[in-house]
GROMACS .gro file of C-alpha atoms in nm:
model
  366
    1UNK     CA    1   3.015   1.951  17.239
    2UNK     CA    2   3.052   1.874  16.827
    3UNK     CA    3   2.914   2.176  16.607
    4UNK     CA    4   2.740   2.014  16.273
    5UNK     CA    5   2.902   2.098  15.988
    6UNK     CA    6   2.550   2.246  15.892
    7UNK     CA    7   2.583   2.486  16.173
    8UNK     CA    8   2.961   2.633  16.114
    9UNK     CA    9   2.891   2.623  15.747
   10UNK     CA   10   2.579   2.851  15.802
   11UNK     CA   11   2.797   3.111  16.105
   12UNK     CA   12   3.047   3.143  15.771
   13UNK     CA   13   2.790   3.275  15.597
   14UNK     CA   14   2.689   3.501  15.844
   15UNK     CA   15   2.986   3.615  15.889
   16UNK     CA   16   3.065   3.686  15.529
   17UNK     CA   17   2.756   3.873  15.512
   18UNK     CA   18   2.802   4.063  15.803
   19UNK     CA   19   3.153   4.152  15.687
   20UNK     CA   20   2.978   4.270  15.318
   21UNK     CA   21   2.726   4.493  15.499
   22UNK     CA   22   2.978   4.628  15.723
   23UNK     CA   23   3.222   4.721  15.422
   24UNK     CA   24   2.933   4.865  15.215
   25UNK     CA   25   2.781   5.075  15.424
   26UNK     CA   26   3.025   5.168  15.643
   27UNK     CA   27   3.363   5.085  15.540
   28UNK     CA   28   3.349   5.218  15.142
   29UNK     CA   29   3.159   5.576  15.242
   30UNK     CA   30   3.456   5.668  15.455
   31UNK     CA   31   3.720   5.556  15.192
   32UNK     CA   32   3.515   5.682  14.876
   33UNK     CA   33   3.628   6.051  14.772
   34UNK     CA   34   3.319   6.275  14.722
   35UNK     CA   35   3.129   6.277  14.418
   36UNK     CA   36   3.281   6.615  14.243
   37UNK     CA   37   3.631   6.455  14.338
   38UNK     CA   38   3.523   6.164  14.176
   39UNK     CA   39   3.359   6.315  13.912
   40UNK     CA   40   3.648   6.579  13.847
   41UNK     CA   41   3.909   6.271  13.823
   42UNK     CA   42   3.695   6.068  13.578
   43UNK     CA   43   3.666   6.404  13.413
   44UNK     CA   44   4.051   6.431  13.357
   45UNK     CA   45   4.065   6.082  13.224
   46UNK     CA   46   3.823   6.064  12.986
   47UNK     CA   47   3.895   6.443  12.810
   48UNK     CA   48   4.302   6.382  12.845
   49UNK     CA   49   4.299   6.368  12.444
   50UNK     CA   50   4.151   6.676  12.465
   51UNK     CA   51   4.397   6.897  12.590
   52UNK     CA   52   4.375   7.199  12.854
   53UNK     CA   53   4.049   7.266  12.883
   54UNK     CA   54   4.051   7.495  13.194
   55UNK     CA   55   3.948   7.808  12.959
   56UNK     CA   56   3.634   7.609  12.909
   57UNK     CA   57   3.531   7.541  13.249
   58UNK     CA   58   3.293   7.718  13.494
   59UNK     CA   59   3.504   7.580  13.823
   60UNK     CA   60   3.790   7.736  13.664
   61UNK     CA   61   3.636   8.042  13.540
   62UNK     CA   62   3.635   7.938  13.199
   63UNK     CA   63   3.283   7.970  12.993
   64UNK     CA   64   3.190   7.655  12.852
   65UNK     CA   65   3.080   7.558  12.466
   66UNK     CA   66   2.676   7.588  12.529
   67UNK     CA   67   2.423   7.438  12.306
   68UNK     CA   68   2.043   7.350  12.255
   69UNK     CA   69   1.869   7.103  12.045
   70UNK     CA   70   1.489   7.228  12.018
   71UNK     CA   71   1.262   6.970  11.913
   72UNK     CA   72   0.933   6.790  11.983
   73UNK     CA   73   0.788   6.476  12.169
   74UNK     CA   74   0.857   6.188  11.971
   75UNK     CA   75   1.053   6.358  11.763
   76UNK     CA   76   1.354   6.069  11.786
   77UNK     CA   77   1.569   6.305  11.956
   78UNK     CA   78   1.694   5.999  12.183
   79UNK     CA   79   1.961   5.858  11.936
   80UNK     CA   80   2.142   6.202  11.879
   81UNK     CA   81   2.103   6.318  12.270
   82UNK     CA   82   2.263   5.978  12.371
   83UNK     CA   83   2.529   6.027  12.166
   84UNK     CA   84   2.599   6.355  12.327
   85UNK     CA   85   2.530   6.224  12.652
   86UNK     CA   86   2.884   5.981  12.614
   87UNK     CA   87   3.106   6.230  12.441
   88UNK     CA   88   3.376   6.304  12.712
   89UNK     CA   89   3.357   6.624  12.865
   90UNK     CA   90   2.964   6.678  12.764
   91UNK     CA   91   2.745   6.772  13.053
   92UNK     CA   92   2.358   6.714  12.911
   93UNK     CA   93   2.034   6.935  13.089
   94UNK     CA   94   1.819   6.639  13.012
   95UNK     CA   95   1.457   6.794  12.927
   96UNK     CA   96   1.515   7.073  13.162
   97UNK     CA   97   1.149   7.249  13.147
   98UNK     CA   98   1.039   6.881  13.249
   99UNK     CA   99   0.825   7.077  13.479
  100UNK     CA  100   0.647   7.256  13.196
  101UNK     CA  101   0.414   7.004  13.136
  102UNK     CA  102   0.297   7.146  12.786
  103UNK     CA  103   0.392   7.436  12.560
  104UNK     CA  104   0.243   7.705  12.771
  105UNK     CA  105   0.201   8.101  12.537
  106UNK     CA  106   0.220   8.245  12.889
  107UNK     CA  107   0.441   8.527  12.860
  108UNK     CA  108   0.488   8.553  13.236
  109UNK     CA  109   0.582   8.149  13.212
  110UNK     CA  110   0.787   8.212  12.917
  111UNK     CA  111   1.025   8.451  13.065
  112UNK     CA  112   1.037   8.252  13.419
  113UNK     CA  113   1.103   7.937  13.202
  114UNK     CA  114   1.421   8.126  12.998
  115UNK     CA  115   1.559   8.254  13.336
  116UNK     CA  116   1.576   7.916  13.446
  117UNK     CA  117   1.761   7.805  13.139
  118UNK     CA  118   1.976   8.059  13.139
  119UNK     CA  119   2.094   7.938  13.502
  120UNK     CA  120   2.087   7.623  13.397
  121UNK     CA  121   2.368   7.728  13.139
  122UNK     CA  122   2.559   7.833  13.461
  123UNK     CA  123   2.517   7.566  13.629
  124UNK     CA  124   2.286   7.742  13.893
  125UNK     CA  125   2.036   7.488  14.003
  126UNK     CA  126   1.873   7.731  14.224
  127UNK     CA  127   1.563   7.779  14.034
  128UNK     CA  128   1.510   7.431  13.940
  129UNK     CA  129   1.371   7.253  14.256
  130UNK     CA  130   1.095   7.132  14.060
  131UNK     CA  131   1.270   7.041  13.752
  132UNK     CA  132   1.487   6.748  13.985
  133UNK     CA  133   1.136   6.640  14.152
  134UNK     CA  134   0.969   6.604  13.834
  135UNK     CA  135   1.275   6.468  13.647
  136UNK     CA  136   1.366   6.207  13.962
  137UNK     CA  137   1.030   6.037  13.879
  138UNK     CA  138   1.074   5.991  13.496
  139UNK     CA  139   1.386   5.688  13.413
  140UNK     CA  140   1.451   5.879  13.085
  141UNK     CA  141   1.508   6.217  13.247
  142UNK     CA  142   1.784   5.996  13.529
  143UNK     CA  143   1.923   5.824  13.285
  144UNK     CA  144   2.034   6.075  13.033
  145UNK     CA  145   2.055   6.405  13.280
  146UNK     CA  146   2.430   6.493  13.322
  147UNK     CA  147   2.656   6.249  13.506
  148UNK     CA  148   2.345   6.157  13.745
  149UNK     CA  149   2.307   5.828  13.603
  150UNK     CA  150   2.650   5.715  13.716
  151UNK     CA  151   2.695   5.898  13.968
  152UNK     CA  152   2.362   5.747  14.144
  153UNK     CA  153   2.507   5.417  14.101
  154UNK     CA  154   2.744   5.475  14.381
  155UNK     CA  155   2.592   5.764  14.597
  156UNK     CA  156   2.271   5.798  14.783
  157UNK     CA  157   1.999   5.903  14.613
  158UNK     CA  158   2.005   6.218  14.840
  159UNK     CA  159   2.340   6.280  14.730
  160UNK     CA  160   2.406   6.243  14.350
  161UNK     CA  161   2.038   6.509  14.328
  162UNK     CA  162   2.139   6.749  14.579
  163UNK     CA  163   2.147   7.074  14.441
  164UNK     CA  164   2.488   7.195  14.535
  165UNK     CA  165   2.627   6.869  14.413
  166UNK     CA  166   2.482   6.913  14.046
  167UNK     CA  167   2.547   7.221  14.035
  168UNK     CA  168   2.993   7.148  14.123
  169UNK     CA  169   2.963   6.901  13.910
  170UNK     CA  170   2.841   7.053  13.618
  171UNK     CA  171   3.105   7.370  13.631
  172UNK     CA  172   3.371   7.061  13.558
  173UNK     CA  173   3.237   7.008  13.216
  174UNK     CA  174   3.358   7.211  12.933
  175UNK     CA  175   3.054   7.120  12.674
  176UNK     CA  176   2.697   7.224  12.827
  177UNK     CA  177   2.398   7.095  12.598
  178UNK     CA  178   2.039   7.081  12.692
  179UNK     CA  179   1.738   6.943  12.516
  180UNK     CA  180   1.339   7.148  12.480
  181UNK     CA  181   1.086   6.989  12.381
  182UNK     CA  182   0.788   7.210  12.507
  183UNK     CA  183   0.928   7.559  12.431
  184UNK     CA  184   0.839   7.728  12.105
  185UNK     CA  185   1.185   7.826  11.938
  186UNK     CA  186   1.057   8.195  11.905
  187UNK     CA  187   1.094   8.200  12.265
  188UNK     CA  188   1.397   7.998  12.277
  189UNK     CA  189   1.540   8.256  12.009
  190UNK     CA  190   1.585   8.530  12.238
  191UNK     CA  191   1.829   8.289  12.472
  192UNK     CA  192   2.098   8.396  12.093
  193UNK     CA  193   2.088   8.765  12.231
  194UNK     CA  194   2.262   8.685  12.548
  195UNK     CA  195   2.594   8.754  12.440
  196UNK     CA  196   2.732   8.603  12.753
  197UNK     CA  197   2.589   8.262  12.634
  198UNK     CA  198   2.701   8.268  12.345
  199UNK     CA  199   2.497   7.963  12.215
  200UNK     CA  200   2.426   7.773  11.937
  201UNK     CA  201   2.063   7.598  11.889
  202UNK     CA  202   1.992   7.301  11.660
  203UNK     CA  203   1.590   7.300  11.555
  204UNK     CA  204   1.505   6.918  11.495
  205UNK     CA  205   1.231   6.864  11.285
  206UNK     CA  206   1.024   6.566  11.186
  207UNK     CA  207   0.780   6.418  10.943
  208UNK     CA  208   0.459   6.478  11.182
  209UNK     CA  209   0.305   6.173  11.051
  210UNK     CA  210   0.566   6.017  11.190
  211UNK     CA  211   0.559   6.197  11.538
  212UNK     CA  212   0.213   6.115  11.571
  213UNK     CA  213   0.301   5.794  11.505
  214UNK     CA  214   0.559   5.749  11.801
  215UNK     CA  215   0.339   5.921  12.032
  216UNK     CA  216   0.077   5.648  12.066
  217UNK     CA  217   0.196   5.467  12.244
  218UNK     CA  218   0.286   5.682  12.513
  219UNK     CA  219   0.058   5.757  12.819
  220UNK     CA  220   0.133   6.122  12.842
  221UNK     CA  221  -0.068   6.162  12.507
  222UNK     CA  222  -0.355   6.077  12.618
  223UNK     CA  223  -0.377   6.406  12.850
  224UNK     CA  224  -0.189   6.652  12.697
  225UNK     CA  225  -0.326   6.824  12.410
  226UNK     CA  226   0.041   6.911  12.262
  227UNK     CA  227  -0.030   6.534  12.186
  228UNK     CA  228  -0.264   6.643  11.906
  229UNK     CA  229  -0.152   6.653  11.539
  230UNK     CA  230  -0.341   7.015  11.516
  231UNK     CA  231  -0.140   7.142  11.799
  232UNK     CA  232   0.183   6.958  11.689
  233UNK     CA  233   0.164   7.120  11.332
  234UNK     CA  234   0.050   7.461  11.448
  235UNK     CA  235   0.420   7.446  11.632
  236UNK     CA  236   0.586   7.396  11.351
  237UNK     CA  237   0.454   7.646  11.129
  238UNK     CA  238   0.536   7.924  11.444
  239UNK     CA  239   0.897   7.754  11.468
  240UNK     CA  240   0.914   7.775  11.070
  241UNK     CA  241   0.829   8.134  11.060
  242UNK     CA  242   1.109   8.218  11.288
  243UNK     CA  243   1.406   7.999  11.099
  244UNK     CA  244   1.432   8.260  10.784
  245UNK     CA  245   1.536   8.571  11.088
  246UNK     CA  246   1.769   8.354  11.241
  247UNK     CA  247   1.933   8.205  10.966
  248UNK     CA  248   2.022   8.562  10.848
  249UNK     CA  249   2.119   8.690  11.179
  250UNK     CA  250   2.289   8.374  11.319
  251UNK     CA  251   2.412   8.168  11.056
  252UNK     CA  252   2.686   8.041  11.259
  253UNK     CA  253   2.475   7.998  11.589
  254UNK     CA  254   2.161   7.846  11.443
  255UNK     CA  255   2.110   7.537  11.238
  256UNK     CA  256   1.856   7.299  11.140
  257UNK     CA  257   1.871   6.892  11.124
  258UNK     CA  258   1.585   6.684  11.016
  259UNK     CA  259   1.526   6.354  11.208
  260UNK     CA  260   1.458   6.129  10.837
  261UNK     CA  261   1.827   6.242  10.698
  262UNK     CA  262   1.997   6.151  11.050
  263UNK     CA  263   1.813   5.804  11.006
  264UNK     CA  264   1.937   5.754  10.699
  265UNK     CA  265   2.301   5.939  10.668
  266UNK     CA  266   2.380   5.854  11.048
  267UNK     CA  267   2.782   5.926  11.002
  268UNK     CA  268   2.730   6.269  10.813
  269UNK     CA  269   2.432   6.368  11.028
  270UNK     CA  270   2.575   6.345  11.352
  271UNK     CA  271   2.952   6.452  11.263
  272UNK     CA  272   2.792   6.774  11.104
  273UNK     CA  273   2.588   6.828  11.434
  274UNK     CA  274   2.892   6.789  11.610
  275UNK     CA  275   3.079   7.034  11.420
  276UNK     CA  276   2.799   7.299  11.435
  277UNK     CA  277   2.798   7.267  11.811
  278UNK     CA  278   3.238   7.272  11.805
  279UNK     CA  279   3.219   6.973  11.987
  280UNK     CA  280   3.482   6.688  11.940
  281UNK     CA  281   3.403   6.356  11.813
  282UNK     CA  282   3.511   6.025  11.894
  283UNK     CA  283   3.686   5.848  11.677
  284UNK     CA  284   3.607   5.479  11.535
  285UNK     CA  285   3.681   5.218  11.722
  286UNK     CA  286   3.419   4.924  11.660
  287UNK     CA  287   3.179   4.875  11.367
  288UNK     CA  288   2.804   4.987  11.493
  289UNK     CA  289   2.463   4.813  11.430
  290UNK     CA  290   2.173   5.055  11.352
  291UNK     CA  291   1.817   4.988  11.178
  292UNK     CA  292   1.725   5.015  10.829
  293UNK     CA  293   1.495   5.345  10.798
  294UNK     CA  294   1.220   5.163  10.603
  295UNK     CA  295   1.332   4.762  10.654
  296UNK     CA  296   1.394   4.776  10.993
  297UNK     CA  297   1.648   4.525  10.960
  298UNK     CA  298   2.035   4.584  11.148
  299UNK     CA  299   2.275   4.717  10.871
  300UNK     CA  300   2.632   4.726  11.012
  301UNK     CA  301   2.792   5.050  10.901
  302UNK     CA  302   3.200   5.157  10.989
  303UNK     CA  303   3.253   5.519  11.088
  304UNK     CA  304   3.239   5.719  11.372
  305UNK     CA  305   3.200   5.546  11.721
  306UNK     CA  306   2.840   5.682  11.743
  307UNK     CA  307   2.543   5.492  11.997
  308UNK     CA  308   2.295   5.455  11.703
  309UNK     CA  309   2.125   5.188  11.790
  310UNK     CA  310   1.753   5.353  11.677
  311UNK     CA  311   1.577   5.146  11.944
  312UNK     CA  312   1.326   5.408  11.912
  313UNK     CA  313   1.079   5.384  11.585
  314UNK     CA  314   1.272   5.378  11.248
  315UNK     CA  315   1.190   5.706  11.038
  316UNK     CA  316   0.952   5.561  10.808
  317UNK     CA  317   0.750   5.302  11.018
  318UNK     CA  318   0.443   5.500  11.027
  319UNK     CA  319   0.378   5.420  10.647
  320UNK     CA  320   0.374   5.054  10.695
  321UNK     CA  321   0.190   5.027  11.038
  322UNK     CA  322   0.006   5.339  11.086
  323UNK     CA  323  -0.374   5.346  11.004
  324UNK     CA  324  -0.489   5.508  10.656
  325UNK     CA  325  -0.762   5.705  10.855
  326UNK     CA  326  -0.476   5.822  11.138
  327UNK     CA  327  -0.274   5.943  10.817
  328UNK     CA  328  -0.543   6.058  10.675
  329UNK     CA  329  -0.619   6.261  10.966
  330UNK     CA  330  -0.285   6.362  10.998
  331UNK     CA  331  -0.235   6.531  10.680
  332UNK     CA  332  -0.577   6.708  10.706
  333UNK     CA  333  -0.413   6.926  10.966
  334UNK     CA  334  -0.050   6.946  10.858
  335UNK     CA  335  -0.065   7.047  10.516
  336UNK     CA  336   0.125   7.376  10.568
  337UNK     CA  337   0.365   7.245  10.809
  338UNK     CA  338   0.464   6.952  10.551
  339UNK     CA  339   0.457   7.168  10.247
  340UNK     CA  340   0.676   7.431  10.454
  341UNK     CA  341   0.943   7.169  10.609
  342UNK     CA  342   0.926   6.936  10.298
  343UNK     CA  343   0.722   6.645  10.344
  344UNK     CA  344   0.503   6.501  10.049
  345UNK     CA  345   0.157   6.377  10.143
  346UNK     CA  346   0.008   6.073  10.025
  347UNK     CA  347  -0.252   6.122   9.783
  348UNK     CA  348  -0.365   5.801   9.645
  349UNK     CA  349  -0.398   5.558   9.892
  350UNK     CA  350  -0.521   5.279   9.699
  351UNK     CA  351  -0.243   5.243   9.538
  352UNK     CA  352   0.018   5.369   9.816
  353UNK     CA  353   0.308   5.144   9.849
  354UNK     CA  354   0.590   5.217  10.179
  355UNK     CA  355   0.886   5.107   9.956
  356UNK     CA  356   0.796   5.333   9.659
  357UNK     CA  357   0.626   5.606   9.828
  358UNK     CA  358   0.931   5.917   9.840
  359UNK     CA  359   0.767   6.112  10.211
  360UNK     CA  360   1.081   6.411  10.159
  361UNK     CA  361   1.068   6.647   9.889
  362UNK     CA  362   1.479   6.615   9.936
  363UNK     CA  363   1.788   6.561  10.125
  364UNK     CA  364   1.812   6.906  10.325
  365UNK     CA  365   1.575   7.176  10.471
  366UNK     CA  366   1.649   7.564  10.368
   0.00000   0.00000   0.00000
């Protein structure tokens, strides 16, 4: 009895496929070490240029280099956390109030919320059970929390979120950041009186025209009422009238950056954020593309090897796309916050003009 060629051609197949299935699901779990191995080995690779770093570790009982960048929604806070995310050796607490949904004055909240932070810092994921739920359902939260992203790619699910996991992980990474977004910084502020931390936080601060802006078109605003411009402004006049204390008491551990001068001096911006959090940078490697603050067009630009691609909206798109009345309502309610952080408002609109009109009052902040 012949076999068509149809039919053996069709059993190879089968049998290829059969052989794939077997090795991938089978086969590879029993050779693959476990993730912290993995992890721990990758680790060792990627900081080698780096030198010992075992005084710097939590597995090794080493305290690691901890920092915070406190900003806001839409803020733009996507280019400079990505850029932290693939410096070697930085472990990154995504968003990790994700749970929070808005910027609760709950005292009770406040002080459960900066316990959980504080563990966080430690690696201890034990109060955070619904910070991974939350966080496992939002793609920006996966793909810049930690190692997760990676890691996911090659474990379960189950695996690369479990607890115990994150938390052996983490304690292999000598540079521990974190990002806030709903947290006032007065609160955050009493995280620099934990000696033990011994943090440093970055306050990010944008034109709230611009914030606005970005936020439309995003779902989440149309709930939350830390969407609003009113409640986005009152935030930063509270996080304003908080900087003058801490500058004078922690001029070494607390620093401002404003998102319009890391738009438009990327190099500067990001090497001076990196030396206020005594982090190491990267050296150049390639040339980068980013985007024109006001043009939007790709300017190449040879420096450090930073991700700034500014995917997200340039700094100054608001002037040429937003409405006059949303401006107009914008500025109604932030007058104080933009004369206090440095933002000009736009007085004559009829003959306002997006490559003439100057929105910063100059460079820096302070």
């Amino acid at each position: 009895m012949q076999i068509s060629r149809t039919t053996k051609f069709t059993g190879v197949c089968v049998g290829v496929y059969m052989s794939y299935v077997l090795f991938i699901f089978y086969l590879l779990p029993i050779l693959m070490p476990d993730p912290v191995t993995l992890q721990r080995s990758v680790l060792a690779y990627k900081t080698r240029h780096l030198g010992e770093l075992s005084n710097f570790t939590l597995e090794t009982g080493g305290q690691p280099i901890r920092s915070m960048l406190v900003t806001f929604r839409g803020s733009g806070a996507l280019t400079l956390l990505d850029n932290l995310a693939h410096q070697p050796g930085c472990y990154q607490h995504y968003a990790p109030l994700i749970a929070y949904e808005s910027r609760s004055t709950s005292e009770l909240e406040q002080g459960r919320a900066l316990d959980e932070l504080e563990a966080l810092y430690n690696c201890n994921y034990n109060k955070s059970e619904k910070m991974i739920l939350n966080g496992m359902r939002s793609p920006v939260f996966r793909r810049f929390y930690g190692a997760q992203y990676k890691i996911c790619l090659t474990y379960s699910q189950e695996i690369c979120w479990d607890r115990e996991t994150m938390a052996a992980i983490c304690k292999l990474h000598p540079f521990i950041n974190m990002a806030v977004y709903n947290m006032r910084l007065k609160y955050l502020a009493t995280l620099l009186e934990r000696q033990e931390l011994n943090l440093r936080i970055l306050l990010m601060v944008r034109d709230p025209r611009g914030t606005i802006y970005s936020r439309l078109s995003n779902n989440w605003c149309t709930t939350e009422k830390d969407c609003e411009a009113e409640a986005l402004c009152s935030d930063m006049v509270s996080d304003y009238q908080v900087v003058e204390t801490l500058t004078k008491f922690y001029p070494h551990r607390f620093s401002i950056i404003r998102y319009e001068d890391l738009v438009l001096h990327p190099e500067e911006s990001i090497k001076l954020v990196f030396d206020f959090y005594g982090l190491p940078l990267r050296q150049p490697k390639t040339s980068i593309r980013g985007i024109h603050p006001r043009s939007g067009q790709g300017v190449e630009s040879i420096g450090v090897d930073l991700r700034l691609n500014y995917n997200n909206q340039p700094a100054y798109d608001w002037m040429s796309k937003m409405k006059v009345n949303d401006i107009k309502a914008v500025q109604k309610v932030c007058g104080e916050a933009m004369d206090l952080w440095g933002y000009h408002s736009v007085q004559d609109f009829k003959n306002f003009s997006p490559e003439t009109f100057e929105p910063i009052m100059g460079k820096t902040i302070g």
